N, CA, C and O of each residue as an XYZ file, in Angstrom:
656
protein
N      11.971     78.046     31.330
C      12.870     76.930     31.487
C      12.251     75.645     30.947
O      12.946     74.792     30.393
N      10.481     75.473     31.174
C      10.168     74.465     30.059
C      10.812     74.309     29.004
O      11.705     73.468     28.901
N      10.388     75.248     27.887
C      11.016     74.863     26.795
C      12.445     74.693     26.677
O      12.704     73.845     25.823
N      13.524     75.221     27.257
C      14.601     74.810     27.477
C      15.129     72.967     27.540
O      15.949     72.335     26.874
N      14.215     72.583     28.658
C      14.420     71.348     29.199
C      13.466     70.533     27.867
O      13.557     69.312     27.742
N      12.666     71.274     27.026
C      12.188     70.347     26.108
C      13.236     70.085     24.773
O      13.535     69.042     24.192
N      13.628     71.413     24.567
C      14.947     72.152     23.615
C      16.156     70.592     24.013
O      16.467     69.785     23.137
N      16.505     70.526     25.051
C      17.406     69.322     25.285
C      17.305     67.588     25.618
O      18.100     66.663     25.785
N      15.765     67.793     25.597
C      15.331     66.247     25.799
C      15.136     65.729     24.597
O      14.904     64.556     24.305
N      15.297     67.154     23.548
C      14.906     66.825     21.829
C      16.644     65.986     21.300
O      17.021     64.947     20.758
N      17.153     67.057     21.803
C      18.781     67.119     21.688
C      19.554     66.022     22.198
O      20.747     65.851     21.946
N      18.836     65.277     22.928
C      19.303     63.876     24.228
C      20.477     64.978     24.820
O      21.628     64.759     24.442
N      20.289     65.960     25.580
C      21.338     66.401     26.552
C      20.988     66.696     27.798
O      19.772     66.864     27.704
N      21.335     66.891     29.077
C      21.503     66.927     30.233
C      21.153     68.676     30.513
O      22.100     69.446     30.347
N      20.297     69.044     30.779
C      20.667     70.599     30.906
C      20.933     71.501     32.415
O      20.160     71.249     33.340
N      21.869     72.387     32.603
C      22.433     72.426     33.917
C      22.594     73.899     33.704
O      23.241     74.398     32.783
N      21.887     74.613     34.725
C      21.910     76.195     35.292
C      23.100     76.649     36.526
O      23.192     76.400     37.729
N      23.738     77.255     35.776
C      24.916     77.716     36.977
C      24.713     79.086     37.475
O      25.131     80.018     36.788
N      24.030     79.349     38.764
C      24.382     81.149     39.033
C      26.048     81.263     39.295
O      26.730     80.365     39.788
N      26.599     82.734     38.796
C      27.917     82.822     38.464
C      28.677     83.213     39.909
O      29.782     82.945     40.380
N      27.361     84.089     40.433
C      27.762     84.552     41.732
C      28.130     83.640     42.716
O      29.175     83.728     43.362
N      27.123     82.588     42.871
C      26.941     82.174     44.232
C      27.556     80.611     43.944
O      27.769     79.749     44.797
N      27.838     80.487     42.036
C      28.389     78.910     42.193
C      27.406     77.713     42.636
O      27.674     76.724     43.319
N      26.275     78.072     42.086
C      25.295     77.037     42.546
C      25.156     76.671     41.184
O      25.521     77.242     40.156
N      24.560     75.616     41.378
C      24.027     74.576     40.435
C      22.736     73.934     40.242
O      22.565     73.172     41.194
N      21.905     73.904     39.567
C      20.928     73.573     39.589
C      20.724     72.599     38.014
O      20.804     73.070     36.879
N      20.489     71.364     38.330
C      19.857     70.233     37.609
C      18.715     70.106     36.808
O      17.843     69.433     37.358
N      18.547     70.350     36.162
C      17.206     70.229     35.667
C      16.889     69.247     35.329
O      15.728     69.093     34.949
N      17.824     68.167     35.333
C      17.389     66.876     34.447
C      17.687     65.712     35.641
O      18.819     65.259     35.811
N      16.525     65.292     36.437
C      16.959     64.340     37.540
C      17.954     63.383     37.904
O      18.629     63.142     38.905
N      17.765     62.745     36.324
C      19.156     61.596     36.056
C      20.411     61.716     35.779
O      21.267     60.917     35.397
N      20.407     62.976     36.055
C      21.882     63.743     36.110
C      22.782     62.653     36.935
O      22.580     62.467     38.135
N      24.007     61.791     36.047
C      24.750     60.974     36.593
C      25.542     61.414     37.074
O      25.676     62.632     36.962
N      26.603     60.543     37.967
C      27.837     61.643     39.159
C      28.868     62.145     37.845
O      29.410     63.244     37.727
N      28.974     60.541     36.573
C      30.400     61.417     36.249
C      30.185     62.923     35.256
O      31.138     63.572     34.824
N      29.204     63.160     35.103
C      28.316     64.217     34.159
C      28.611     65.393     35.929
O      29.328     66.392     35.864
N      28.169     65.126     36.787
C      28.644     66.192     38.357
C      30.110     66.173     38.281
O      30.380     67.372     38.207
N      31.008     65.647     38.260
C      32.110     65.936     38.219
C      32.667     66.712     37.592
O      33.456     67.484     38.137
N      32.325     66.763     35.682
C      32.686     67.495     35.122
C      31.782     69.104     34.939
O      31.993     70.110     34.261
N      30.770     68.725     35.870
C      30.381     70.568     35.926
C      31.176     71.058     37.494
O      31.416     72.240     37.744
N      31.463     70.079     38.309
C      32.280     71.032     39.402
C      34.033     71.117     38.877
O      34.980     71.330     39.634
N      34.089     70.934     37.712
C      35.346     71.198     37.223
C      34.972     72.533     36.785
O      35.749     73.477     36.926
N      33.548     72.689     36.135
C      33.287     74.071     35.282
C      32.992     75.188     36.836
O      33.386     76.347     36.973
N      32.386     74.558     37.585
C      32.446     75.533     38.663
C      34.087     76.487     39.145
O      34.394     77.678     39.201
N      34.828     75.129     39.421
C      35.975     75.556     39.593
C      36.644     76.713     38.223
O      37.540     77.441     38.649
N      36.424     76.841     37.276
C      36.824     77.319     35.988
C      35.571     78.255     35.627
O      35.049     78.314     34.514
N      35.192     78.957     36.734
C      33.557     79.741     36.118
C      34.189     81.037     35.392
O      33.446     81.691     34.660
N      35.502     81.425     35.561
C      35.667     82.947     34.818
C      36.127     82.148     33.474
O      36.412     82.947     32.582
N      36.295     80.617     33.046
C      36.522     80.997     31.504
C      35.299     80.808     30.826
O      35.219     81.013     29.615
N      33.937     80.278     31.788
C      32.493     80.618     30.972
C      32.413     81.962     30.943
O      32.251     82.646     29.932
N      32.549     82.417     32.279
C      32.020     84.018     31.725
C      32.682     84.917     30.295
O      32.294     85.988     29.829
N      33.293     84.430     30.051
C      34.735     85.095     28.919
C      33.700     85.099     27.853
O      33.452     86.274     27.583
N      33.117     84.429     27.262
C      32.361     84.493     25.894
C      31.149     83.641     25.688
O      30.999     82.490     26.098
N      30.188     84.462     24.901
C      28.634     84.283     25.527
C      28.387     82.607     25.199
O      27.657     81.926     25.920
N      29.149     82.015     23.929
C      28.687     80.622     23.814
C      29.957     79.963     23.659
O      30.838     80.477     22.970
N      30.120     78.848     24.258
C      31.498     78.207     24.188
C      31.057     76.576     24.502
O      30.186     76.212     25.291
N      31.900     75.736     23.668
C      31.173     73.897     23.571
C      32.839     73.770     24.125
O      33.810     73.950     23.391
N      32.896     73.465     25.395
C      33.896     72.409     25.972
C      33.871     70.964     25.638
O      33.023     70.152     26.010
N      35.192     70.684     24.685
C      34.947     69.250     24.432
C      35.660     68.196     25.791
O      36.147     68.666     26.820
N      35.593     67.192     25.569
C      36.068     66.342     26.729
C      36.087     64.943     26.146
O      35.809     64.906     24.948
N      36.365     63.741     26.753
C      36.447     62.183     26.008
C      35.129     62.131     25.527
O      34.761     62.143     24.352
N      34.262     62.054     26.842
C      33.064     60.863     26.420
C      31.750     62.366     25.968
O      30.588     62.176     26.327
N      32.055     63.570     25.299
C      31.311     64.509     25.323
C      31.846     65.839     24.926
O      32.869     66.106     24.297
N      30.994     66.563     25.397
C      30.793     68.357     25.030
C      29.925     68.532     26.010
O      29.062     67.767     26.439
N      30.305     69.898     26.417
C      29.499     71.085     27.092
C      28.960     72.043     26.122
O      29.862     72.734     25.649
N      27.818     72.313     25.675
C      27.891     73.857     25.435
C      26.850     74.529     26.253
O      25.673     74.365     26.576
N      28.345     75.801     26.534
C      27.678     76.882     27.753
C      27.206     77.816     27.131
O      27.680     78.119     26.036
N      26.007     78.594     27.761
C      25.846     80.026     26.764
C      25.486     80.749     28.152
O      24.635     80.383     28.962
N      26.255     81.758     28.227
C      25.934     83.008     29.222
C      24.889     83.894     28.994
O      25.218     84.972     28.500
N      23.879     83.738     29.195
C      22.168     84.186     29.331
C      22.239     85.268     29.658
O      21.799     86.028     28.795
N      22.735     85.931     30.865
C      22.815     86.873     31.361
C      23.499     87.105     32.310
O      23.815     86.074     32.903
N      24.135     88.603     33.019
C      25.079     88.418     33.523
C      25.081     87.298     34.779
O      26.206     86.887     35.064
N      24.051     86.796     35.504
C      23.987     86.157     36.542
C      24.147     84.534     36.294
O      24.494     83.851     37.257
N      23.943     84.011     35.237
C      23.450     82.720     34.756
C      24.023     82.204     33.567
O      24.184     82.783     32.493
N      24.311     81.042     33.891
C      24.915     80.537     32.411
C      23.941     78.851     32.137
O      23.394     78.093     32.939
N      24.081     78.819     30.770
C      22.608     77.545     30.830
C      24.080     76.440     30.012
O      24.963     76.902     29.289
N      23.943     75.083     30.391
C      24.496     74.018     29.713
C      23.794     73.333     29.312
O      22.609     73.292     29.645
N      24.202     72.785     28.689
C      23.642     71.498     27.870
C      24.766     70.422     27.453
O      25.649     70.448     26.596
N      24.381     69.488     28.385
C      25.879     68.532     28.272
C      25.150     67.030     27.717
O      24.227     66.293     28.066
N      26.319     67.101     26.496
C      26.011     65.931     25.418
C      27.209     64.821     26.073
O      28.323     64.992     26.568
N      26.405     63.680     25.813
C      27.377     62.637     26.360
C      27.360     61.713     25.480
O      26.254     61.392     25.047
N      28.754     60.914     24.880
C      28.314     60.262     24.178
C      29.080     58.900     24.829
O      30.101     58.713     24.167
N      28.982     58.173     25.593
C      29.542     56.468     26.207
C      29.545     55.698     25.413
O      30.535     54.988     25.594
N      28.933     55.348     24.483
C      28.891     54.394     23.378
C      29.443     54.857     22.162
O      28.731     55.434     21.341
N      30.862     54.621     21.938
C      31.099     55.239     20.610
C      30.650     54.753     19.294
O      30.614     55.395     18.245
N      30.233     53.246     19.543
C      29.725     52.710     18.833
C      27.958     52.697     18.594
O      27.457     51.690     18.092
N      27.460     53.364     18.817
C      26.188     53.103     19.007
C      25.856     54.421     17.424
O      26.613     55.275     16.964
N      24.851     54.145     17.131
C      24.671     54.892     15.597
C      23.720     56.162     16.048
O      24.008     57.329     15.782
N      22.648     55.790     16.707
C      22.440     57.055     17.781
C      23.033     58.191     17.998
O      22.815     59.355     17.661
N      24.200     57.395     18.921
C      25.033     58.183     19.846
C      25.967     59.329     18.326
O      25.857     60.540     18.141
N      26.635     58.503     17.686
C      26.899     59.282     16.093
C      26.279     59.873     15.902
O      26.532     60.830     16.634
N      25.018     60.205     15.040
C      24.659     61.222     14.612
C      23.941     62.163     15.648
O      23.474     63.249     15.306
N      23.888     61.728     16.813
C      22.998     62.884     17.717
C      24.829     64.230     17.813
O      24.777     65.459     17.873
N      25.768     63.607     17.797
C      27.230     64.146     17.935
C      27.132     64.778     17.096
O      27.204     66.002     17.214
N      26.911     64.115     15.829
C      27.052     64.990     14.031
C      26.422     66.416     14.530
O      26.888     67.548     14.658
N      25.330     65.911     14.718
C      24.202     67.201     14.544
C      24.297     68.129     15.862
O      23.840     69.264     15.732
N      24.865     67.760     17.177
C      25.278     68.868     17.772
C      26.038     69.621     17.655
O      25.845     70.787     18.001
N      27.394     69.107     17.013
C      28.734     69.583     16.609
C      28.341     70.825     15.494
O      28.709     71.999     15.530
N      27.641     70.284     14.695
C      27.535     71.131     13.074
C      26.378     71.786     13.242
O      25.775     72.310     12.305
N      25.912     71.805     14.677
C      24.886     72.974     14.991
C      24.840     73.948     16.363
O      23.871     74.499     16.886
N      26.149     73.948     16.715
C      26.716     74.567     18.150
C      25.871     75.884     17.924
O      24.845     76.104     18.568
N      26.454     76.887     16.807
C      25.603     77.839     16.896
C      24.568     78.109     16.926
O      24.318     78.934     17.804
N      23.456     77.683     16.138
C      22.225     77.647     15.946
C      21.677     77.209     17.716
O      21.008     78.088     18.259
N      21.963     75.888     18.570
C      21.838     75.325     19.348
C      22.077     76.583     20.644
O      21.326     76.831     21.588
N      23.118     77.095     20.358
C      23.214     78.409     21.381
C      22.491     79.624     21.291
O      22.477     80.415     22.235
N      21.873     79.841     20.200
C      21.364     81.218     19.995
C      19.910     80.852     20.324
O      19.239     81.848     20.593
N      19.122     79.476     20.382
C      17.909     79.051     20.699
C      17.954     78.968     22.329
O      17.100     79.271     23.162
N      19.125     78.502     22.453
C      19.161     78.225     24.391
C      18.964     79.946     24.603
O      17.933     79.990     25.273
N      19.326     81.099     24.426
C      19.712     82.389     24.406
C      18.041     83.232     24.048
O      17.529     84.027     24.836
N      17.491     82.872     22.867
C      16.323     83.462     22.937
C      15.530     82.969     23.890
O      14.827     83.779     24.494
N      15.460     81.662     24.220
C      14.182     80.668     25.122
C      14.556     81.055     26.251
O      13.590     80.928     27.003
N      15.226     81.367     26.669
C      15.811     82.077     28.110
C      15.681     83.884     28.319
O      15.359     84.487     29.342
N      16.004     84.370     27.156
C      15.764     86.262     26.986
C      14.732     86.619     26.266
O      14.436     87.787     26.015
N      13.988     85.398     25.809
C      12.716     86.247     25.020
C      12.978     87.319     24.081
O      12.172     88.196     23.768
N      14.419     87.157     23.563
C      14.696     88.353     22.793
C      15.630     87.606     21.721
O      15.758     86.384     21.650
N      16.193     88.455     20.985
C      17.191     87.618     19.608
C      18.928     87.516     20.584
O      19.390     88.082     21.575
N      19.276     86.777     19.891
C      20.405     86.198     20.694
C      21.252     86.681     19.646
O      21.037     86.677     18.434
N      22.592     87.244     20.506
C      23.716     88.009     19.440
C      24.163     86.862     18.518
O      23.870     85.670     18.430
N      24.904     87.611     17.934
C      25.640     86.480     16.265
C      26.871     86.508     17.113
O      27.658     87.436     16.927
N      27.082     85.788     17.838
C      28.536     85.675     18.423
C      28.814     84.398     17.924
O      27.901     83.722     17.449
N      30.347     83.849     17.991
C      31.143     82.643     17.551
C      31.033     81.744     18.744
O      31.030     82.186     19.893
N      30.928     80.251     18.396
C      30.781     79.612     19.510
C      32.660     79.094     19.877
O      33.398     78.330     19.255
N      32.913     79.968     21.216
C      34.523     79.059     20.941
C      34.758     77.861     21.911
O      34.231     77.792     23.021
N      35.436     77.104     21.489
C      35.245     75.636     21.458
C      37.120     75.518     22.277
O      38.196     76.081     22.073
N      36.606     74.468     23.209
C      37.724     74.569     23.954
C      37.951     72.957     24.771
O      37.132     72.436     25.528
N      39.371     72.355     24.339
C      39.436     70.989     24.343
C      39.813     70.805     25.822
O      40.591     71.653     26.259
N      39.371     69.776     26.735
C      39.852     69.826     28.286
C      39.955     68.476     28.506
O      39.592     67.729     27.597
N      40.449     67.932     29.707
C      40.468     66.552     30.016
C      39.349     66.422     31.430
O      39.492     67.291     32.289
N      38.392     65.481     31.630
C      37.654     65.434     32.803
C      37.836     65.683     33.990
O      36.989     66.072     34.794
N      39.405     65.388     34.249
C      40.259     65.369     35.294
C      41.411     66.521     35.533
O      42.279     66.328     36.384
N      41.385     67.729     34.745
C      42.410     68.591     34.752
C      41.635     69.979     34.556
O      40.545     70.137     34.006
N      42.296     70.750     35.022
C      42.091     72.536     34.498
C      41.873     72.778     33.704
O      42.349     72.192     32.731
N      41.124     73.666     33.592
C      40.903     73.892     32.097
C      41.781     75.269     31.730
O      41.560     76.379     32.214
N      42.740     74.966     30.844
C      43.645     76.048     30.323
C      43.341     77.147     29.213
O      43.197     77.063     27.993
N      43.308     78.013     29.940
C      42.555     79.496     28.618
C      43.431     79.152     27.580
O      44.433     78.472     27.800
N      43.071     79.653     26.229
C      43.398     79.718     24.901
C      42.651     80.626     24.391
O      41.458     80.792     24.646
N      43.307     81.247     23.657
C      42.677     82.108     22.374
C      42.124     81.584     21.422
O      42.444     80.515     20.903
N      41.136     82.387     21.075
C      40.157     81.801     19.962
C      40.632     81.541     18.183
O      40.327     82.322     17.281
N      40.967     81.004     18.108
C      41.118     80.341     16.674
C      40.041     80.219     15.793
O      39.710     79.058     16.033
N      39.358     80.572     15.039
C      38.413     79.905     13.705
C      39.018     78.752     12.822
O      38.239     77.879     12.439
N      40.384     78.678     12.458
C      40.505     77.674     12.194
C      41.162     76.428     12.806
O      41.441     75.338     12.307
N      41.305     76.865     13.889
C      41.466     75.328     14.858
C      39.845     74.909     15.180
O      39.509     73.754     15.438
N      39.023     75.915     15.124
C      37.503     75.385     15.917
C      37.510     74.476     14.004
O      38.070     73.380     14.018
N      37.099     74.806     12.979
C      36.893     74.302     12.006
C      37.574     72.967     12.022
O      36.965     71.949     11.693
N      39.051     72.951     12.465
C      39.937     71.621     12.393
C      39.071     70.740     13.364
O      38.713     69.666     12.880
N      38.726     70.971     14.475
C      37.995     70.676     15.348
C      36.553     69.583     14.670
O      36.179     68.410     14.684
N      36.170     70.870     14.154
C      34.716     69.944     13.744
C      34.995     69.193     12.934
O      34.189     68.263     12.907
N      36.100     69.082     11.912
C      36.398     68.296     10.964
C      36.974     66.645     11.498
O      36.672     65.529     11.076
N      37.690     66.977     12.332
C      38.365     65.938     13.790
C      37.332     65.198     13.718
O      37.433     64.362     12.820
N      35.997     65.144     14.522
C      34.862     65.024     15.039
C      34.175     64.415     13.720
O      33.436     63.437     13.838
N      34.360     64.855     12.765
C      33.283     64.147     11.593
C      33.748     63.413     10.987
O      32.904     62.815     10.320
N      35.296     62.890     10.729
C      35.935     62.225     10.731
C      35.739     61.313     10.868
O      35.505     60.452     10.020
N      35.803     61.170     12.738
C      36.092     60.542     13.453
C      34.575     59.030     13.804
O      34.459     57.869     14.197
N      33.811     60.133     13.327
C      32.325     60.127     13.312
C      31.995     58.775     11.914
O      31.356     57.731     11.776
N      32.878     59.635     11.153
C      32.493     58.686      9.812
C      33.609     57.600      9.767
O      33.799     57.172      8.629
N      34.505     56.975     10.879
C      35.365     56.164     10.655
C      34.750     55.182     11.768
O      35.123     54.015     11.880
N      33.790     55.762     12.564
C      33.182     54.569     13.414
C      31.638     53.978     12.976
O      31.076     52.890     13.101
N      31.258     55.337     12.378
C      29.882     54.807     11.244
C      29.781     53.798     10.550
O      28.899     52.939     10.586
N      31.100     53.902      9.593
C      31.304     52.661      8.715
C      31.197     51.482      9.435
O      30.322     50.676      9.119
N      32.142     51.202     10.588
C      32.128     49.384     11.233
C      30.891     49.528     11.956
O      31.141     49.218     13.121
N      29.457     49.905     11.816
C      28.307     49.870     12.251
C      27.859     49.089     11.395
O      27.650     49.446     10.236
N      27.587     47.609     11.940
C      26.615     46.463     11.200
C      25.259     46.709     11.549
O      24.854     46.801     12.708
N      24.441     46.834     10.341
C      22.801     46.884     10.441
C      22.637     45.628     10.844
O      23.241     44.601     10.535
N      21.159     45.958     12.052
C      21.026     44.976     12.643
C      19.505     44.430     12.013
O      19.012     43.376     12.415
């Protein structure tokens, strides 16, 4: 779990251990803020659509989840937050999580199994902080529309970034 918690302090993310059974939670990252708790006891409440597929990035306003199911008992997060949409930081740390979900899941997956992590698809699933999260079927090209959304969106707030 070291390297894990180093894996996400590289990443600036929050990293959060859920057992599936018992619905516990465990923090790894002290400064774990309440509204960052809120939206994992939404994922508590919604634990059978983590279990559904081994890596999945829940998007949300101010962020992303990505969950990867380790094993059958455990699922590892890593929750990216981004509050400052304006901050140039906060941009490209987004760029580079977004356009590296997979890679980012199959490292959480070996550092945890000591073994190679399957070639599975990461599916990506849009929610509101405050609502259910509604199953959907997996799309490849809505996840692609998705990342494209996001880089976009990315490069339309980049631009009004004055060097300081």
């Amino acid at each position: 779990m070291k390297d894990i918690k180093k894996l996400a302090n590289i990443l600036n993310a929050d990293v959060i251990l859920i057992d599936i059974a018992t619905k516990q939670v465990n923090y790894l990252d002290e400064s774990t803020d309440n509204s960052n708790k809120n939206v994992v006891n939404l994922l508590i409440d919604n634990i059978e659509l983590l279990t559904n597929h081994i890596y999945q990035s829940l998007d949300y306003n101010s962020g992303h989840i990505l969950t990867c199911h380790v094993n059958e008992e455990s699922i590892v997060c890593f929750s990216f937050k981004y509050d400052d949409p304006l901050s140039t930081s906060s941009e490209l740390m987004m760029l580079h999580s977004l356009s590296n979900l997979k890679s980012i899941s199959q490292i959480i997956y070996t550092l945890y199994n000591s073994n190679d992590a399957p070639e599975e698809e990461v599916h990506i699933t849009k929610f509101s902080d405050k609502l259910h999260i509604k199953k959907k079927a997996a799309n490849p090209l809505i996840q692609k529309l998705f990342l494209m959304q996001k880089l976009i969106l990315s490069n339309q707030l980049f631009i009004h970034v004055k060097p300081v």
